[in-house]
Amino acid sequence: SQQGEEDPQALSIQEGENATMNCSYKTSINNLQWYRQNSGRGLVHLILIRSNEREKHSGRLRVTLDTSKKSSSLLITASRAADTASYFCAPGANSKLTFGKGITLSVRP
Amino acid sequence: GAVVSQHPSWVICKSGTSVKIECRSLDFQATTMFWYRQFPKQSLMLMATSNEGSKATYEQGVEKDKFLINHASLTLSTLTVTSAHPEDSSFYICSARGGLAGGGGTDTQYFGPGTRLTVL
């Protein structure tokens, strides 16, 4: 299955600290996307990284992709209380995304 | 970025009735739309993929006759839960994918805000 598996399941940090979230998958992909979901809301697209890319930045976000290890990481720098949410990685192949259970990030003010 | 809306945002209905949920891409043409359902604190499970003007492709285990999907235009897809039962209560989320949506190209899926369905 190409379902992403996020690690850790939950992460609690202090405002200003960096948050690192990891994702692993099992099959070949075309791209991998990271999403954020606030409680009871839809998903917000954060960043897409293609299989031929190794690193991508967007504001305070940094995503890496290692296709040899079938893993990706999402780094949020200088976290804010507003970053508190669930984060999902979604490996993409054959035009479909498959979501894991997500990581619950809590940023303490 | 690209905006996807869903209507209604929540609905409560009696067992046995049908409920229609709309998904609209507001500022781009969605060649493909996806329907997911999510249980509390769980992952999103893909239910079906719909392309404009053609029949939806359902994932294994999803009943086609129960979850009717219509993708009538490049900006609108509807999911109808027929003869709803309490076990159909869930959070239903659609996503849309199109060309150059929000600069994300054709691979990025943009999600609606979701619809909370409660069947009594």
Short mmCIF file of C-alpha atoms in Angstrom, two decimals:
data_model
loop_
_atom_site.label_atom_id
_atom_site.label_comp_id
_atom_site.label_asym_id
_atom_site.label_seq_id
_atom_site.Cartn_x
_atom_site.Cartn_y
_atom_site.Cartn_z
CA SER A 1 0.00 0.00 0.00
CA GLN A 2 1.22 3.50 -0.67
CA GLN A 3 -0.55 4.81 2.39
CA GLY A 4 1.59 7.26 4.25
CA GLU A 5 2.45 6.46 7.82
CA GLU A 6 3.26 9.48 9.92
CA ASP A 7 5.54 9.56 12.90
CA PRO A 8 5.21 10.52 15.69
CA GLN A 9 1.47 10.21 16.24
CA ALA A 10 1.49 13.22 18.51
CA LEU A 11 3.94 16.03 19.10
CA SER A 12 3.85 18.77 21.70
CA ILE A 13 6.31 21.65 21.55
CA GLN A 14 6.78 25.15 22.86
CA GLU A 15 6.06 28.13 20.67
CA GLY A 16 9.19 29.15 18.82
CA GLU A 17 10.60 25.64 18.65
CA ASN A 18 10.89 23.64 15.45
CA ALA A 19 8.59 20.72 14.72
CA THR A 20 9.75 17.76 12.67
CA MET A 21 7.26 15.24 11.36
CA ASN A 22 8.11 12.12 9.41
CA CYS A 23 6.30 10.05 6.84
CA SER A 24 7.06 6.66 5.35
CA TYR A 25 5.42 4.83 2.50
CA LYS A 26 5.82 1.51 0.76
CA THR A 27 5.47 1.79 -2.99
CA SER A 28 6.69 4.02 -5.79
CA ILE A 29 5.19 7.47 -5.99
CA ASN A 30 4.90 10.37 -8.41
CA ASN A 31 4.76 12.96 -5.67
CA LEU A 32 4.06 13.40 -2.00
CA GLN A 33 1.85 16.07 -0.50
CA TRP A 34 1.54 17.41 3.01
CA TYR A 35 -1.74 18.75 4.36
CA ARG A 36 -2.91 20.39 7.56
CA GLN A 37 -6.30 19.90 9.15
CA ASN A 38 -7.72 21.94 11.95
CA SER A 39 -10.27 20.19 14.11
CA GLY A 40 -13.53 19.64 12.26
CA ARG A 41 -12.33 21.38 9.13
CA GLY A 42 -11.21 20.46 5.67
CA LEU A 43 -7.62 19.94 4.65
CA VAL A 44 -5.31 22.75 3.69
CA HIS A 45 -2.66 21.96 1.12
CA LEU A 46 0.79 22.84 2.42
CA ILE A 47 3.30 21.63 -0.09
CA LEU A 48 3.83 19.15 -2.91
CA ILE A 49 7.18 17.57 -3.60
CA ARG A 50 7.74 15.53 -6.74
CA SER A 51 9.57 12.24 -6.86
CA ASN A 52 12.55 13.83 -8.62
CA GLU A 53 12.90 16.53 -5.98
CA ARG A 54 14.81 16.14 -2.73
CA GLU A 55 13.92 19.28 -0.83
CA LYS A 56 11.40 22.06 -1.05
CA HIS A 57 10.73 25.19 0.96
CA SER A 58 7.64 27.27 1.47
CA GLY A 59 7.81 30.00 4.09
CA ARG A 60 8.47 28.32 7.44
CA LEU A 61 7.99 24.89 5.92
CA ARG A 62 10.73 22.63 4.67
CA VAL A 63 9.96 19.27 3.13
CA THR A 64 12.43 16.59 2.19
CA LEU A 65 11.92 13.45 0.19
CA ASP A 66 14.15 10.40 0.08
CA THR A 67 12.77 7.98 -2.46
CA SER A 68 15.48 5.41 -1.72
CA LYS A 69 14.24 5.21 1.86
CA LYS A 70 10.64 5.89 0.91
CA SER A 71 10.40 8.61 3.46
CA SER A 72 9.63 12.29 3.76
CA SER A 73 9.88 14.85 6.50
CA LEU A 74 8.08 18.10 7.20
CA LEU A 75 9.88 20.71 9.26
CA ILE A 76 8.01 23.69 10.64
CA THR A 77 10.42 26.30 11.92
CA ALA A 78 9.70 28.88 14.60
CA SER A 79 6.37 27.29 15.43
CA ARG A 80 3.36 29.32 16.45
CA ALA A 81 0.30 28.45 18.48
CA ALA A 82 -1.70 28.72 15.24
CA ASP A 83 0.28 25.78 13.85
CA THR A 84 -1.63 23.52 16.24
CA ALA A 85 -3.43 21.05 13.98
CA SER A 86 -3.26 17.58 12.51
CA TYR A 87 -0.79 17.05 9.71
CA PHE A 88 -1.10 14.40 7.03
CA CYS A 89 1.27 13.17 4.40
CA ALA A 90 -0.25 11.81 1.23
CA PRO A 91 1.88 9.81 -1.18
CA GLY A 92 0.55 10.25 -4.68
CA ALA A 93 0.55 7.67 -7.43
CA ASN A 94 -1.83 6.89 -10.26
CA SER A 95 -3.56 10.21 -9.63
CA LYS A 96 -4.67 9.15 -6.14
CA LEU A 97 -3.63 10.24 -2.67
CA THR A 98 -3.64 7.88 0.27
CA PHE A 99 -3.67 9.35 3.73
CA GLY A 100 -2.23 8.05 6.95
CA LYS A 101 -3.68 8.71 10.39
CA GLY A 102 -1.88 11.98 10.74
CA ILE A 103 0.22 13.67 13.39
CA THR A 104 -1.38 15.80 16.05
CA LEU A 105 0.80 18.82 16.66
CA SER A 106 0.24 20.95 19.73
CA VAL A 107 2.16 24.19 20.04
CA ARG A 108 2.06 25.61 23.55
CA PRO A 109 2.06 29.42 23.79
CA GLY B 1 -4.83 29.40 -3.81
CA ALA B 2 -7.67 27.43 -5.31
CA VAL B 3 -10.95 27.40 -3.41
CA VAL B 4 -13.30 24.49 -3.05
CA SER B 5 -16.62 24.84 -1.29
CA GLN B 6 -19.02 22.29 0.10
CA HIS B 7 -22.66 22.61 0.93
CA PRO B 8 -24.11 22.03 3.39
CA SER B 9 -21.44 22.25 6.07
CA TRP B 10 -23.52 20.06 8.33
CA VAL B 11 -26.75 18.13 8.04
CA ILE B 12 -28.89 16.08 10.38
CA CYS B 13 -31.39 13.70 8.87
CA LYS B 14 -33.63 10.83 9.80
CA SER B 15 -32.74 7.27 9.01
CA GLY B 16 -34.00 6.23 5.58
CA THR B 17 -33.81 9.64 3.95
CA SER B 18 -31.39 10.72 1.24
CA VAL B 19 -28.91 13.54 1.58
CA LYS B 20 -27.15 15.41 -1.19
CA ILE B 21 -23.80 17.11 -0.67
CA GLU B 22 -22.42 19.56 -3.21
CA CYS B 23 -18.78 20.20 -3.96
CA ARG B 24 -17.80 23.20 -6.06
CA SER B 25 -14.49 24.49 -7.36
CA LEU B 26 -14.91 28.24 -7.22
CA ASP B 27 -12.00 29.62 -9.18
CA PHE B 28 -10.79 26.81 -11.38
CA GLN B 29 -12.09 24.01 -13.51
CA ALA B 30 -11.85 20.67 -11.80
CA THR B 31 -11.30 17.86 -14.24
CA THR B 32 -11.33 15.40 -11.39
CA MET B 33 -13.03 15.44 -8.03
CA PHE B 34 -12.61 13.04 -5.16
CA TRP B 35 -14.88 12.11 -2.28
CA TYR B 36 -13.53 11.02 1.08
CA ARG B 37 -15.02 10.19 4.42
CA GLN B 38 -13.33 10.61 7.74
CA PHE B 39 -14.21 9.17 11.13
CA PRO B 40 -13.20 11.03 14.29
CA LYS B 41 -9.45 11.19 14.71
CA GLN B 42 -8.98 8.87 11.78
CA SER B 43 -7.51 9.09 8.34
CA LEU B 44 -9.34 10.15 5.22
CA MET B 45 -10.65 7.21 3.27
CA LEU B 46 -11.09 7.68 -0.45
CA MET B 47 -14.57 6.68 -1.52
CA ALA B 48 -14.59 7.49 -5.21
CA THR B 49 -13.02 9.45 -8.00
CA SER B 50 -15.15 11.30 -10.50
CA ASN B 51 -14.24 12.83 -13.81
CA GLU B 52 -16.48 15.36 -15.45
CA GLY B 53 -18.94 13.74 -17.79
CA SER B 54 -18.13 10.15 -16.92
CA LYS B 55 -19.10 7.63 -14.29
CA ALA B 56 -17.36 7.70 -10.96
CA THR B 57 -14.80 5.08 -10.03
CA TYR B 58 -15.52 3.66 -6.61
CA GLU B 59 -12.99 2.23 -4.19
CA GLN B 60 -13.31 -1.33 -3.07
CA GLY B 61 -15.97 -1.77 -0.44
CA VAL B 62 -17.88 1.41 -1.29
CA GLU B 63 -21.45 0.77 -2.39
CA LYS B 64 -22.16 2.50 -5.69
CA ASP B 65 -25.91 2.42 -5.21
CA LYS B 66 -25.69 3.92 -1.78
CA PHE B 67 -23.26 6.71 -2.55
CA LEU B 68 -24.34 8.25 -5.83
CA ILE B 69 -21.85 10.61 -7.40
CA ASN B 70 -22.57 13.00 -10.22
CA HIS B 71 -19.91 15.20 -11.78
CA ALA B 72 -22.12 17.21 -14.07
CA SER B 73 -19.77 20.08 -14.81
CA LEU B 74 -16.17 21.11 -14.41
CA THR B 75 -17.04 22.99 -11.25
CA LEU B 76 -19.63 20.81 -9.55
CA SER B 77 -19.78 17.30 -8.17
CA THR B 78 -22.50 15.94 -5.92
CA LEU B 79 -22.56 13.03 -3.50
CA THR B 80 -25.95 11.63 -2.58
CA VAL B 81 -26.16 9.32 0.40
CA THR B 82 -29.25 7.27 -0.28
CA SER B 83 -31.37 5.69 2.43
CA ALA B 84 -29.00 6.96 5.06
CA HIS B 85 -28.48 4.99 8.25
CA PRO B 86 -26.74 5.93 11.51
CA GLU B 87 -23.59 4.11 10.41
CA ASP B 88 -23.32 6.56 7.51
CA SER B 89 -22.79 9.37 9.98
CA SER B 90 -19.38 10.77 9.20
CA PHE B 91 -17.40 13.73 7.95
CA TYR B 92 -17.48 13.81 4.15
CA ILE B 93 -14.82 15.80 2.36
CA CYS B 94 -14.41 16.45 -1.33
CA SER B 95 -11.33 17.55 -3.18
CA ALA B 96 -10.80 18.88 -6.65
CA ARG B 97 -7.93 18.77 -9.02
CA GLY B 98 -7.48 20.72 -12.18
CA GLY B 99 -4.98 22.54 -14.33
CA LEU B 100 -2.83 25.26 -12.84
CA ALA B 101 -5.10 25.48 -9.79
CA GLY B 102 -3.52 27.91 -7.34
CA GLY B 103 -0.24 27.43 -9.09
CA GLY B 104 -0.10 23.85 -7.95
CA GLY B 105 -0.40 22.30 -11.32
CA THR B 106 -2.48 19.26 -12.06
CA ASP B 107 -1.26 17.06 -9.20
CA THR B 108 -2.43 19.13 -6.29
CA GLN B 109 -5.76 18.30 -4.73
CA TYR B 110 -7.61 21.16 -3.08
CA PHE B 111 -10.04 20.20 -0.38
CA GLY B 112 -13.41 21.53 0.61
CA PRO B 113 -14.24 22.35 4.23
CA GLY B 114 -16.18 19.12 4.71
CA THR B 115 -19.76 18.19 5.52
CA ARG B 116 -20.72 16.69 8.86
CA LEU B 117 -23.54 14.19 8.35
CA THR B 118 -25.47 12.91 11.33
CA VAL B 119 -28.13 10.30 10.74
CA LEU B 120 -30.58 9.81 13.58
#
